[in-house]
GROMACS .gro file of C-alpha atoms in nm:
model
  223
    1MET     CA    1  -0.009   0.026   0.008
    2ARG     CA    2   0.144   0.350  -0.042
    3ILE     CA    3   0.147   0.617   0.238
    4GLY     CA    4  -0.166   0.780   0.149
    5GLU     CA    5  -0.330   0.461   0.284
    6LEU     CA    6  -0.162   0.386   0.514
    7SER     CA    7  -0.274   0.676   0.657
    8ARG     CA    8  -0.639   0.616   0.631
    9ARG     CA    9  -0.560   0.262   0.818
   10SER     CA   10  -0.346   0.372   1.023
   11GLY     CA   11  -0.587   0.712   1.192
   12VAL     CA   12  -0.216   0.848   1.123
   13PRO     CA   13  -0.130   1.221   0.941
   14VAL     CA   14   0.156   1.153   0.637
   15PRO     CA   15   0.351   1.448   0.779
   16THR     CA   16   0.381   1.155   1.169
   17ILE     CA   17   0.465   0.906   0.991
   18LYS     CA   18   0.743   1.029   0.703
   19PHE     CA   19   0.866   1.203   1.105
   20TYR     CA   20   0.886   0.797   1.218
   21VAL     CA   21   1.064   0.644   0.967
   22ARG     CA   22   1.381   0.934   0.976
   23GLU     CA   23   1.282   0.903   1.387
   24ARG     CA   24   1.367   0.514   1.294
   25LEU     CA   25   1.064   0.453   1.530
   26LEU     CA   26   0.877   0.327   1.242
   27PRO     CA   27   1.087   0.130   0.933
   28ALA     CA   28   1.123   0.213   0.612
   29GLY     CA   29   0.891   0.179   0.298
   30GLU     CA   30   1.003  -0.080   0.001
   31LEU     CA   31   1.067   0.148  -0.201
   32THR     CA   32   0.945   0.149  -0.624
   33SER     CA   33   1.041   0.482  -0.799
   34PRO     CA   34   1.282   0.761  -0.633
   35ASN     CA   35   0.966   0.935  -0.503
   36GLN     CA   36   0.743   0.570  -0.407
   37ALA     CA   37   0.717   0.302  -0.139
   38ASP     CA   38   0.506   0.066  -0.056
   39TYR     CA   39   0.444  -0.038   0.336
   40GLY     CA   40   0.230  -0.316   0.445
   41PRO     CA   41   0.126  -0.487   0.724
   42ASP     CA   42   0.379  -0.494   0.958
   43HIS     CA   43   0.409  -0.161   0.902
   44GLU     CA   44   0.032  -0.050   1.032
   45ARG     CA   45   0.121  -0.238   1.311
   46ARG     CA   46   0.416  -0.119   1.466
   47LEU     CA   47   0.211   0.164   1.360
   48ARG     CA   48  -0.076   0.130   1.604
   49LEU     CA   49   0.221   0.016   1.834
   50ILE     CA   50   0.373   0.308   1.865
   51ARG     CA   51   0.013   0.457   1.901
   52VAL     CA   52  -0.082   0.294   2.176
   53LEU     CA   53   0.262   0.381   2.345
   54LEU     CA   54   0.206   0.716   2.328
   55GLU     CA   55  -0.182   0.770   2.351
   56VAL     CA   56  -0.254   0.489   2.638
   57GLY     CA   57   0.107   0.460   2.804
   58GLY     CA   58   0.231   0.795   2.794
   59LEU     CA   59   0.571   0.748   2.699
   60SER     CA   60   0.821   0.986   2.540
   61LEU     CA   61   0.929   0.873   2.233
   62ALA     CA   62   1.313   0.774   2.334
   63ALA     CA   63   1.167   0.554   2.553
   64ILE     CA   64   0.897   0.402   2.261
   65GLY     CA   65   1.263   0.447   2.101
   66GLU     CA   66   1.349   0.171   2.296
   67VAL     CA   67   1.099  -0.008   2.363
   68LEU     CA   68   1.117  -0.108   2.042
   69GLU     CA   69   1.487  -0.194   2.015
   70ALA     CA   70   1.423  -0.423   2.281
   71ALA     CA   71   1.103  -0.548   2.060
   72ASP     CA   72   1.297  -0.610   1.749
   73ASP     CA   73   1.616  -0.799   1.886
   74PRO     CA   74   1.511  -1.161   1.890
   75GLY     CA   75   1.825  -1.195   2.116
   76GLN     CA   76   1.559  -1.065   2.356
   77PRO     CA   77   1.334  -1.305   2.599
   78VAL     CA   78   1.033  -1.204   2.566
   79ILE     CA   79   0.982  -1.176   2.904
   80ARG     CA   80   1.247  -0.877   2.915
   81VAL     CA   81   1.063  -0.693   2.605
   82LEU     CA   82   0.742  -0.715   2.827
   83GLY     CA   83   0.939  -0.582   3.094
   84ARG     CA   84   1.092  -0.248   2.885
   85ALA     CA   85   0.737  -0.148   2.791
   86ALA     CA   86   0.561  -0.163   3.183
   87GLU     CA   87   0.860  -0.001   3.297
   88GLY     CA   88   0.810   0.258   3.038
   89VAL     CA   89   0.494   0.377   3.146
   90PRO     CA   90   0.484   0.666   3.350
   91PRO     CA   91   0.435   0.586   3.750
   92LEU     CA   92   0.094   0.687   3.904
   93GLY     CA   93   0.203   0.949   4.176
   94GLU     CA   94   0.572   0.967   4.366
   95GLY     CA   95   0.595   1.142   4.779
   96GLU     CA   96   0.799   1.439   4.887
   97ALA     CA   97   1.146   1.267   4.990
   98GLY     CA   98   1.170   1.269   5.405
   99PRO     CA   99   1.111   1.026   5.711
  100GLU     CA  100   0.756   0.876   5.569
  101LEU     CA  101   0.826   0.818   5.212
  102GLU     CA  102   1.181   0.603   5.345
  103GLN     CA  103   0.976   0.426   5.631
  104ALA     CA  104   0.646   0.417   5.267
  105ARG     CA  105   0.899   0.276   5.124
  106GLU     CA  106   1.064   0.026   5.407
  107ASP     CA  107   0.699  -0.097   5.420
  108VAL     CA  108   0.667  -0.210   5.100
  109ALA     CA  109   0.990  -0.350   5.061
  110GLU     CA  110   0.782  -0.573   5.382
  111LEU     CA  111   0.533  -0.664   5.171
  112LEU     CA  112   0.736  -0.769   4.890
  113ARG     CA  113   1.015  -0.976   5.046
  114ARG     CA  114   0.630  -1.163   5.280
  115ARG     CA  115   0.483  -1.253   4.969
  116GLY     CA  116   0.793  -1.367   4.748
  117TRP     CA  117   0.723  -1.154   4.487
  118GLN     CA  118   0.991  -1.109   4.262
  119VAL     CA  119   1.017  -0.746   4.182
  120ASP     CA  120   1.326  -0.600   3.997
  121GLU     CA  121   1.519  -0.312   4.240
  122GLY     CA  122   1.385  -0.007   4.132
  123ALA     CA  123   1.092  -0.100   4.029
  124SER     CA  124   0.856   0.219   3.961
  125ALA     CA  125   0.504   0.078   4.064
  126ALA     CA  126   0.703  -0.039   4.398
  127GLU     CA  127   0.811   0.350   4.386
  128SER     CA  128   0.440   0.450   4.373
  129LEU     CA  129   0.290   0.252   4.653
  130ALA     CA  130   0.574   0.379   4.834
  131GLY     CA  131   0.416   0.739   4.715
  132VAL     CA  132   0.035   0.583   4.803
  133VAL     CA  133   0.125   0.422   5.126
  134ALA     CA  134   0.322   0.771   5.281
  135ALA     CA  135   0.026   0.989   5.090
  136LEU     CA  136  -0.204   0.761   5.360
  137ARG     CA  137  -0.063   0.812   5.619
  138GLY     CA  138  -0.013   1.183   5.540
  139VAL     CA  139  -0.395   1.230   5.579
  140GLY     CA  140  -0.425   1.022   5.883
  141HIS     CA  141  -0.582   0.700   5.671
  142GLY     CA  142  -0.319   0.451   5.767
  143GLY     CA  143  -0.535   0.143   5.860
  144LEU     CA  144  -0.569   0.202   5.496
  145VAL     CA  145  -0.195   0.034   5.485
  146ASP     CA  146  -0.301  -0.289   5.704
  147LEU     CA  147  -0.461  -0.337   5.390
  148MET     CA  148  -0.246  -0.320   5.173
  149ASP     CA  149  -0.232  -0.740   5.133
  150VAL     CA  150  -0.530  -0.749   5.064
  151TYR     CA  151  -0.452  -0.584   4.768
  152ALA     CA  152  -0.193  -0.747   4.695
  153ASP     CA  153  -0.414  -1.109   4.686
  154ALA     CA  154  -0.649  -0.913   4.430
  155ALA     CA  155  -0.382  -0.790   4.232
  156GLU     CA  156  -0.276  -1.099   4.239
  157THR     CA  157  -0.607  -1.286   4.053
  158VAL     CA  158  -0.584  -0.977   3.804
  159ALA     CA  159  -0.224  -1.047   3.737
  160GLY     CA  160  -0.227  -1.376   3.653
  161ALA     CA  161  -0.543  -1.277   3.478
  162ASP     CA  162  -0.343  -1.014   3.234
  163LEU     CA  163  -0.067  -1.270   3.182
  164ASP     CA  164  -0.303  -1.526   3.059
  165TYR     CA  165  -0.477  -1.231   2.845
  166VAL     CA  166  -0.081  -1.103   2.725
  167MET     CA  167   0.022  -1.458   2.657
  168SER     CA  168  -0.225  -1.567   2.341
  169ARG     CA  169  -0.077  -1.250   2.149
  170VAL     CA  170   0.124  -1.427   1.857
  171ALA     CA  171   0.358  -1.112   1.782
  172ARG     CA  172   0.592  -0.984   2.008
  173GLU     CA  173   0.398  -0.585   1.936
  174GLU     CA  174   0.090  -0.764   2.038
  175LEU     CA  175   0.241  -0.882   2.338
  176VAL     CA  176   0.418  -0.521   2.405
  177GLU     CA  177   0.094  -0.378   2.289
  178GLY     CA  178  -0.103  -0.547   2.512
  179VAL     CA  179   0.138  -0.471   2.798
  180VAL     CA  180   0.060  -0.172   2.721
  181VAL     CA  181  -0.299  -0.105   2.722
  182GLY     CA  182  -0.364  -0.317   3.032
  183THR     CA  183  -0.081  -0.114   3.251
  184VAL     CA  184  -0.344   0.153   3.215
  185LEU     CA  185  -0.626   0.057   3.041
  186GLY     CA  186  -0.646  -0.204   3.244
  187GLU     CA  187  -0.601  -0.016   3.626
  188ALA     CA  188  -0.835   0.167   3.531
  189MET     CA  189  -1.140  -0.063   3.457
  190PHE     CA  190  -1.031  -0.218   3.788
  191GLY     CA  191  -1.024   0.073   3.965
  192ALA     CA  192  -1.439   0.062   3.790
  193LEU     CA  193  -1.513  -0.203   3.904
  194ARG     CA  194  -1.377  -0.160   4.261
  195ARG     CA  195  -1.623   0.162   4.235
  196LEU     CA  196  -1.932  -0.031   4.182
  197ALA     CA  197  -1.856  -0.295   4.409
  198HIS     CA  198  -1.790  -0.058   4.696
  199GLU     CA  199  -2.189   0.072   4.618
  200ASP     CA  200  -2.352  -0.301   4.586
  201VAL     CA  201  -2.102  -0.355   4.884
  202SER     CA  202  -2.290  -0.054   5.035
  203VAL     CA  203  -2.645  -0.114   4.964
  204ARG     CA  204  -2.655  -0.467   5.102
  205ARG     CA  205  -2.454  -0.410   5.445
  206TYR     CA  206  -2.673  -0.037   5.519
  207GLU     CA  207  -2.983   0.061   5.351
  208SER     CA  208  -3.104  -0.357   5.413
  209ARG     CA  209  -3.072  -0.293   5.717
  210ALA     CA  210  -3.291   0.017   5.695
  211ALA     CA  211  -3.511  -0.173   5.481
  212GLY     CA  212  -3.609  -0.397   5.800
  213GLY     CA  213  -3.299  -0.640   5.672
  214PRO     CA  214  -3.217  -0.813   6.013
  215LEU     CA  215  -3.018  -0.569   6.179
  216ALA     CA  216  -3.256  -0.348   6.145
  217GLY     CA  217  -3.527  -0.610   6.250
  218GLY     CA  218  -3.384  -0.721   6.581
  219GLY     CA  219  -3.351  -0.362   6.757
  220ALA     CA  220  -3.800  -0.332   6.661
  221ALA     CA  221  -3.829  -0.693   6.830
  222GLY     CA  222  -3.612  -0.589   7.171
  223ALA     CA  223  -3.776  -0.223   7.148
   0.00000   0.00000   0.00000
């Protein structure tokens, strides 16, 4: 296909495609004449991956280049490529340096040891979690920190499902795309489901009692 068709099918403007080629994020098309080149399905798939890394993952072009370089290297184990993609996603937030953050980092490190999680030292997600822990304590809700293992149990289940989905992809680029989409949009989906569950549990626990559930009924009988 010509570059115009590639642009139409991928949703990426022609000038942007040319920029990606110049920056070596996208392989050049096969020249058919001095001013014409043919592009194939691999180019379309690569453009889709770049869009996911950029628009969904929020990666910088430099980080995207590193991820693509790893994906293109057949000598790189798949797990290394997936790790490079996941680490490129910007952290959710970091706490301010100080004793509270240092204590939070120790708590996170202890959680990882206790659960036997095999995580690279300095993982950005661990730093994000430490920032959340420090923030919770800073606003007087340190009790939520005691629930980390409960959250971790749920996270292990979700992570297993995520990886089952990702590993069903065949092409390496589809694997990387699945990791980025799962990391960003998967967290959004989990958060939305958690809020829905909060509403359901609240109704079951409180509104049913107010309407004459076991607790309210017992009080009325006693009166």
